[in-house]
Amino acid sequence: MVSANRVDETLWIRRFHPAASAATRLVCLPHAGGSAPYFLPVSKALAPEVDVLAVQYPGRQDRRQERCIDNIPELADAVTAELLPLADRPLVLFGHSMGASLAFEVGIRLEKAGTVPLALFASGRRAPSRYREESVHLRSDDEIIAELRALSGTRSEVLADEEILRMALPAIRGDYKAAETYRHTDGVRLAAPIHVHYGVDDPRVSLDEAQAWADHTSGHFELQTYPGGHFYLNEQAPRVIEAIARVTSTVTS
């Protein structure tokens, strides 16, 4: 059970391995349909040098009775409010897929409040300025399930359990709506550096769309590709974690 691994948590922020003496905090923002425990391996790998904060969106798992937030701006407002009291140490933002768009918007809000993130890691997501007409959130339940299987982002045992899957579908649909209807404000850029990571066979991100993230920062930009598709991260986690560790190691306690 996931709950057995929870050591320190709030409704929004989960700490699986609390690191009170860490010099930096890594904020992990899940993909559409994802949840905080997806980042348990990241927390295990980086603690205690990094205080890993995994965000749990409403509408899933232990928050399934809450209203799912189906738009990025409202979700970003809520996450930012949770993070500002934790900004006494440098924050690194990591978001995968929908979580990358959300991380960008959270970064904008943090900077407006006077907190510039140490870095933004955008994984498996096209730049905010690059749009595609997508409508997965308008499809039938069966079609959404087919999309999940095609992207291989949901554990096979979850996809095989009809009851669990049907319970999760409202949150998954809401997340897809948030991701697909998101539009950023033209001209708004981060001061924080942006590190982009994606799989070369990802049907959701082209090289041009990944490189366009460079237009969204006035700071340093890096692009790293990996073998694999949209969820390249499942196989390439050690390399991605190493890249994060290199950034967080620039801060000493």
mmCIF file of C-alpha atoms in Angstrom:
data_model
loop_
_atom_site.group_PDB
_atom_site.id
_atom_site.type_symbol
_atom_site.label_atom_id
_atom_site.label_comp_id
_atom_site.label_asym_id
_atom_site.label_seq_id
_atom_site.Cartn_x
_atom_site.Cartn_y
_atom_site.Cartn_z
ATOM 1 C CA MET A 1 0.000 0.000 0.000
ATOM 2 C CA VAL A 2 1.244 3.491 -0.876
ATOM 3 C CA SER A 3 0.042 4.865 2.452
ATOM 4 C CA ALA A 4 2.609 2.743 4.284
ATOM 5 C CA ASN A 5 5.355 4.740 2.600
ATOM 6 C CA ARG A 6 4.006 8.163 3.522
ATOM 7 C CA VAL A 7 6.162 9.756 6.163
ATOM 8 C CA ASP A 8 5.348 13.449 5.965
ATOM 9 C CA GLU A 9 2.481 14.880 3.940
ATOM 10 C CA THR A 10 -0.249 17.434 3.460
ATOM 11 C CA LEU A 11 -3.177 17.208 1.069
ATOM 12 C CA TRP A 12 -1.078 18.755 -1.703
ATOM 13 C CA ILE A 13 2.538 18.004 -0.808
ATOM 14 C CA ARG A 14 3.908 14.515 -0.130
ATOM 15 C CA ARG A 15 7.337 13.905 1.375
ATOM 16 C CA PHE A 16 8.239 10.227 1.162
ATOM 17 C CA HIS A 17 11.754 10.768 2.546
ATOM 18 C CA PRO A 18 11.822 13.975 4.624
ATOM 19 C CA ALA A 19 15.185 15.721 4.392
ATOM 20 C CA ALA A 20 15.311 18.466 6.983
ATOM 21 C CA SER A 21 18.928 19.390 6.297
ATOM 22 C CA ALA A 22 18.693 19.451 2.491
ATOM 23 C CA ALA A 23 19.901 22.637 0.818
ATOM 24 C CA THR A 24 17.350 22.463 -2.022
ATOM 25 C CA ARG A 25 13.802 21.307 -2.612
ATOM 26 C CA LEU A 26 12.644 19.477 -5.740
ATOM 27 C CA VAL A 27 8.962 19.924 -6.598
ATOM 28 C CA CYS A 28 7.609 17.064 -8.747
ATOM 29 C CA LEU A 29 4.432 17.676 -10.760
ATOM 30 C CA PRO A 30 2.752 14.584 -12.246
ATOM 31 C CA HIS A 31 1.415 13.946 -15.742
ATOM 32 C CA ALA A 32 -2.276 13.770 -16.671
ATOM 33 C CA GLY A 33 -3.799 10.967 -14.631
ATOM 34 C CA GLY A 34 -0.658 10.764 -12.510
ATOM 35 C CA SER A 35 -0.229 11.031 -8.763
ATOM 36 C CA ALA A 36 2.445 11.801 -6.182
ATOM 37 C CA PRO A 37 3.668 8.202 -5.665
ATOM 38 C CA TYR A 38 4.925 8.149 -9.265
ATOM 39 C CA PHE A 39 7.895 10.114 -7.928
ATOM 40 C CA LEU A 40 8.681 7.792 -5.017
ATOM 41 C CA PRO A 41 11.817 6.456 -6.819
ATOM 42 C CA VAL A 42 13.018 10.038 -7.369
ATOM 43 C CA SER A 43 12.605 10.808 -3.696
ATOM 44 C CA LYS A 44 14.431 7.630 -2.701
ATOM 45 C CA ALA A 45 17.320 8.386 -5.054
ATOM 46 C CA LEU A 46 17.853 12.037 -4.055
ATOM 47 C CA ALA A 47 17.186 12.032 -0.309
ATOM 48 C CA PRO A 48 18.604 13.216 2.008
ATOM 49 C CA GLU A 49 20.621 15.629 -0.152
ATOM 50 C CA VAL A 50 17.412 16.978 -1.723
ATOM 51 C CA ASP A 51 14.022 17.528 -0.083
ATOM 52 C CA VAL A 52 11.670 15.997 -2.659
ATOM 53 C CA LEU A 53 8.103 17.340 -2.661
ATOM 54 C CA ALA A 54 5.666 15.318 -4.772
ATOM 55 C CA VAL A 55 2.427 17.125 -5.588
ATOM 56 C CA GLN A 56 -0.860 15.267 -5.202
ATOM 57 C CA TYR A 57 -3.631 16.786 -7.333
ATOM 58 C CA PRO A 58 -7.233 16.672 -6.088
ATOM 59 C CA GLY A 59 -9.586 14.093 -7.584
ATOM 60 C CA ARG A 60 -7.392 10.986 -7.279
ATOM 61 C CA GLN A 61 -6.388 8.329 -4.772
ATOM 62 C CA ASP A 62 -6.906 9.653 -1.234
ATOM 63 C CA ARG A 63 -8.237 12.938 -2.719
ATOM 64 C CA ARG A 64 -10.718 11.284 -5.088
ATOM 65 C CA GLN A 65 -13.714 12.808 -3.300
ATOM 66 C CA GLU A 66 -12.470 16.314 -4.115
ATOM 67 C CA ARG A 67 -13.274 18.252 -7.268
ATOM 68 C CA CYS A 68 -10.730 17.714 -9.996
ATOM 69 C CA ILE A 69 -9.238 21.016 -11.170
ATOM 70 C CA ASP A 70 -9.522 20.890 -14.952
ATOM 71 C CA ASN A 71 -7.563 24.004 -15.917
ATOM 72 C CA ILE A 72 -3.874 24.849 -15.572
ATOM 73 C CA PRO A 73 -4.177 28.431 -14.225
ATOM 74 C CA GLU A 74 -6.354 27.439 -11.256
ATOM 75 C CA LEU A 75 -4.171 24.430 -10.530
ATOM 76 C CA ALA A 76 -1.040 26.608 -10.722
ATOM 77 C CA ASP A 77 -2.550 29.123 -8.293
ATOM 78 C CA ALA A 78 -3.266 26.355 -5.783
ATOM 79 C CA VAL A 79 0.149 24.707 -6.075
ATOM 80 C CA THR A 80 1.965 28.045 -5.813
ATOM 81 C CA ALA A 81 0.106 28.884 -2.609
ATOM 82 C CA GLU A 82 1.350 25.599 -1.137
ATOM 83 C CA LEU A 83 4.942 26.202 -2.237
ATOM 84 C CA LEU A 84 5.479 29.797 -1.160
ATOM 85 C CA PRO A 85 5.847 28.877 2.545
ATOM 86 C CA LEU A 86 8.479 26.322 1.445
ATOM 87 C CA ALA A 87 10.532 28.814 -0.564
ATOM 88 C CA ASP A 88 12.973 29.431 2.258
ATOM 89 C CA ARG A 89 15.294 27.135 0.282
ATOM 90 C CA PRO A 90 15.960 27.101 -3.476
ATOM 91 C CA LEU A 91 13.204 25.325 -5.415
ATOM 92 C CA VAL A 92 13.725 23.171 -8.503
ATOM 93 C CA LEU A 93 10.563 22.412 -10.491
ATOM 94 C CA PHE A 94 10.165 19.132 -12.378
ATOM 95 C CA GLY A 95 7.048 18.400 -14.413
ATOM 96 C CA HIS A 96 6.279 15.581 -16.812
ATOM 97 C CA SER A 97 3.796 16.034 -19.680
ATOM 98 C CA MET A 98 0.896 18.105 -18.294
ATOM 99 C CA GLY A 99 3.070 18.610 -15.225
ATOM 100 C CA ALA A 100 5.624 20.493 -17.344
ATOM 101 C CA SER A 101 3.034 23.051 -18.447
ATOM 102 C CA LEU A 102 1.926 23.350 -14.842
ATOM 103 C CA ALA A 103 5.524 23.736 -13.645
ATOM 104 C CA PHE A 104 6.015 26.615 -16.079
ATOM 105 C CA GLU A 105 2.932 28.405 -14.779
ATOM 106 C CA VAL A 106 3.942 27.759 -11.170
ATOM 107 C CA GLY A 107 7.375 29.169 -11.993
ATOM 108 C CA ILE A 108 5.822 32.339 -13.374
ATOM 109 C CA ARG A 109 3.782 32.794 -10.219
ATOM 110 C CA LEU A 110 6.719 32.111 -7.923
ATOM 111 C CA GLU A 111 8.836 34.679 -9.750
ATOM 112 C CA LYS A 112 6.065 37.273 -9.529
ATOM 113 C CA ALA A 113 6.060 36.637 -5.775
ATOM 114 C CA GLY A 114 9.812 37.199 -5.614
ATOM 115 C CA THR A 115 11.044 33.590 -5.693
ATOM 116 C CA VAL A 116 13.061 32.595 -8.761
ATOM 117 C CA PRO A 117 13.334 28.800 -9.053
ATOM 118 C CA LEU A 118 16.812 27.361 -9.313
ATOM 119 C CA ALA A 119 15.663 25.570 -12.484
ATOM 120 C CA LEU A 120 12.667 24.220 -14.354
ATOM 121 C CA PHE A 121 12.848 20.697 -15.758
ATOM 122 C CA ALA A 122 10.236 20.225 -18.497
ATOM 123 C CA SER A 123 9.824 16.566 -19.429
ATOM 124 C CA GLY A 124 7.802 15.069 -22.268
ATOM 125 C CA ARG A 125 5.961 18.262 -23.176
ATOM 126 C CA ARG A 126 6.038 20.752 -26.015
ATOM 127 C CA ALA A 127 6.783 24.402 -25.263
ATOM 128 C CA PRO A 128 3.870 26.516 -23.966
ATOM 129 C CA SER A 129 3.856 28.552 -27.192
ATOM 130 C CA ARG A 130 3.357 25.468 -29.383
ATOM 131 C CA TYR A 131 -0.248 24.377 -29.682
ATOM 132 C CA ARG A 132 -1.928 21.296 -31.070
ATOM 133 C CA GLU A 133 -5.636 20.789 -31.525
ATOM 134 C CA GLU A 134 -6.349 17.881 -29.176
ATOM 135 C CA SER A 135 -9.627 16.582 -27.798
ATOM 136 C CA VAL A 136 -8.915 13.407 -25.835
ATOM 137 C CA HIS A 137 -10.905 14.848 -22.927
ATOM 138 C CA LEU A 138 -14.034 14.854 -25.126
ATOM 139 C CA ARG A 139 -13.754 11.186 -26.083
ATOM 140 C CA SER A 140 -15.643 8.254 -24.602
ATOM 141 C CA ASP A 141 -14.297 6.398 -21.583
ATOM 142 C CA ASP A 142 -13.183 3.501 -23.774
ATOM 143 C CA GLU A 143 -11.342 5.856 -26.125
ATOM 144 C CA ILE A 144 -9.532 7.516 -23.225
ATOM 145 C CA ILE A 145 -8.488 4.096 -21.948
ATOM 146 C CA ALA A 146 -7.162 3.262 -25.410
ATOM 147 C CA GLU A 147 -5.141 6.497 -25.347
ATOM 148 C CA LEU A 148 -3.629 5.558 -21.979
ATOM 149 C CA ARG A 149 -2.623 2.158 -23.308
ATOM 150 C CA ALA A 150 -1.106 3.709 -26.436
ATOM 151 C CA LEU A 151 1.072 6.065 -24.390
ATOM 152 C CA SER A 152 1.977 3.341 -21.855
ATOM 153 C CA GLY A 153 1.827 5.791 -18.998
ATOM 154 C CA THR A 154 -0.433 3.858 -16.668
ATOM 155 C CA ARG A 155 0.741 0.706 -14.902
ATOM 156 C CA SER A 156 -0.585 -2.415 -16.601
ATOM 157 C CA GLU A 157 -2.186 -3.685 -13.390
ATOM 158 C CA VAL A 158 -4.229 -0.472 -13.173
ATOM 159 C CA LEU A 159 -5.370 -0.763 -16.777
ATOM 160 C CA ALA A 160 -6.317 -4.390 -16.113
ATOM 161 C CA ASP A 161 -8.450 -3.529 -13.080
ATOM 162 C CA GLU A 162 -11.726 -2.264 -14.493
ATOM 163 C CA GLU A 163 -13.064 -0.976 -11.163
ATOM 164 C CA ILE A 164 -9.972 1.057 -10.290
ATOM 165 C CA LEU A 165 -9.709 2.411 -13.818
ATOM 166 C CA ARG A 166 -13.336 3.560 -13.923
ATOM 167 C CA MET A 167 -12.865 5.313 -10.573
ATOM 168 C CA ALA A 168 -9.831 7.148 -11.935
ATOM 169 C CA LEU A 169 -11.368 8.224 -15.240
ATOM 170 C CA PRO A 170 -12.998 11.481 -14.023
ATOM 171 C CA ALA A 171 -9.602 12.757 -12.818
ATOM 172 C CA ILE A 172 -7.882 11.543 -15.981
ATOM 173 C CA ARG A 173 -10.471 13.288 -18.165
ATOM 174 C CA GLY A 174 -10.123 16.486 -16.129
ATOM 175 C CA ASP A 175 -6.335 16.400 -16.444
ATOM 176 C CA TYR A 176 -6.540 15.914 -20.201
ATOM 177 C CA LYS A 177 -8.904 18.884 -20.398
ATOM 178 C CA ALA A 178 -6.444 21.007 -18.412
ATOM 179 C CA ALA A 179 -3.534 20.015 -20.648
ATOM 180 C CA GLU A 180 -5.385 20.332 -23.945
ATOM 181 C CA THR A 181 -7.068 23.665 -23.270
ATOM 182 C CA TYR A 182 -4.015 25.349 -21.741
ATOM 183 C CA ARG A 183 -2.851 28.539 -23.451
ATOM 184 C CA HIS A 184 0.038 30.555 -22.099
ATOM 185 C CA THR A 185 0.332 34.347 -22.014
ATOM 186 C CA ASP A 186 2.424 35.550 -24.954
ATOM 187 C CA GLY A 187 5.694 37.218 -24.041
ATOM 188 C CA VAL A 188 5.890 35.877 -20.494
ATOM 189 C CA ARG A 189 9.256 34.257 -19.780
ATOM 190 C CA LEU A 190 11.005 32.792 -16.779
ATOM 191 C CA ALA A 191 14.251 34.097 -15.381
ATOM 192 C CA ALA A 192 14.973 30.553 -14.234
ATOM 193 C CA PRO A 193 16.930 28.252 -16.573
ATOM 194 C CA ILE A 194 14.938 25.593 -18.403
ATOM 195 C CA HIS A 195 16.121 22.015 -18.932
ATOM 196 C CA VAL A 196 14.045 20.035 -21.435
ATOM 197 C CA HIS A 197 14.048 16.224 -21.529
ATOM 198 C CA TYR A 198 12.005 14.061 -23.889
ATOM 199 C CA GLY A 199 11.923 10.764 -25.758
ATOM 200 C CA VAL A 200 12.770 10.914 -29.457
ATOM 201 C CA ASP A 201 9.816 8.666 -30.339
ATOM 202 C CA ASP A 202 7.281 10.687 -28.368
ATOM 203 C CA PRO A 203 4.209 11.269 -30.573
ATOM 204 C CA ARG A 204 3.302 14.243 -28.380
ATOM 205 C CA VAL A 205 6.539 16.225 -28.764
ATOM 206 C CA SER A 206 8.632 17.019 -31.835
ATOM 207 C CA LEU A 207 12.218 18.282 -31.740
ATOM 208 C CA ASP A 208 11.056 21.724 -32.870
ATOM 209 C CA GLU A 209 8.386 21.838 -30.159
ATOM 210 C CA ALA A 210 10.943 20.841 -27.524
ATOM 211 C CA GLN A 211 13.517 23.394 -28.677
ATOM 212 C CA ALA A 212 10.869 26.131 -28.524
ATOM 213 C CA TRP A 213 11.125 26.020 -24.724
ATOM 214 C CA ALA A 214 14.232 28.194 -25.210
ATOM 215 C CA ASP A 215 11.897 31.098 -26.019
ATOM 216 C CA HIS A 216 10.379 30.863 -22.542
ATOM 217 C CA THR A 217 13.422 31.714 -20.451
ATOM 218 C CA SER A 218 15.807 34.632 -20.274
ATOM 219 C CA GLY A 219 18.290 32.297 -18.619
ATOM 220 C CA HIS A 220 20.172 29.153 -19.566
ATOM 221 C CA PHE A 221 18.531 26.502 -21.781
ATOM 222 C CA GLU A 222 19.427 22.838 -22.251
ATOM 223 C CA LEU A 223 17.809 20.076 -24.298
ATOM 224 C CA GLN A 224 18.370 16.376 -23.631
ATOM 225 C CA THR A 225 16.902 13.542 -25.719
ATOM 226 C CA TYR A 226 16.478 9.888 -24.804
ATOM 227 C CA PRO A 227 15.430 6.698 -26.528
ATOM 228 C CA GLY A 228 11.771 5.987 -25.940
ATOM 229 C CA GLY A 229 8.340 7.506 -26.275
ATOM 230 C CA HIS A 230 6.113 9.698 -24.151
ATOM 231 C CA PHE A 231 6.991 7.810 -20.990
ATOM 232 C CA TYR A 232 10.694 7.455 -21.742
ATOM 233 C CA LEU A 233 11.061 8.455 -18.092
ATOM 234 C CA ASN A 234 10.035 4.998 -16.879
ATOM 235 C CA GLU A 235 13.201 3.488 -18.374
ATOM 236 C CA GLN A 236 15.503 6.517 -18.262
ATOM 237 C CA ALA A 237 14.838 7.669 -14.693
ATOM 238 C CA PRO A 238 18.451 7.193 -13.491
ATOM 239 C CA ARG A 239 19.788 9.527 -16.197
ATOM 240 C CA VAL A 240 17.117 12.148 -15.530
ATOM 241 C CA ILE A 241 17.714 11.957 -11.781
ATOM 242 C CA GLU A 242 21.433 12.426 -12.403
ATOM 243 C CA ALA A 243 20.709 15.572 -14.421
ATOM 244 C CA ILE A 244 18.573 16.940 -11.598
ATOM 245 C CA ALA A 245 21.256 16.089 -9.042
ATOM 246 C CA ARG A 246 23.843 18.063 -11.031
ATOM 247 C CA VAL A 247 21.680 21.182 -10.760
ATOM 248 C CA THR A 248 20.788 20.768 -7.100
ATOM 249 C CA SER A 249 24.443 20.121 -6.193
ATOM 250 C CA THR A 250 25.290 23.707 -7.168
ATOM 251 C CA VAL A 251 23.670 24.826 -3.905
ATOM 252 C CA THR A 252 25.424 24.109 -0.648
ATOM 253 C CA SER A 253 23.836 24.191 2.756
#
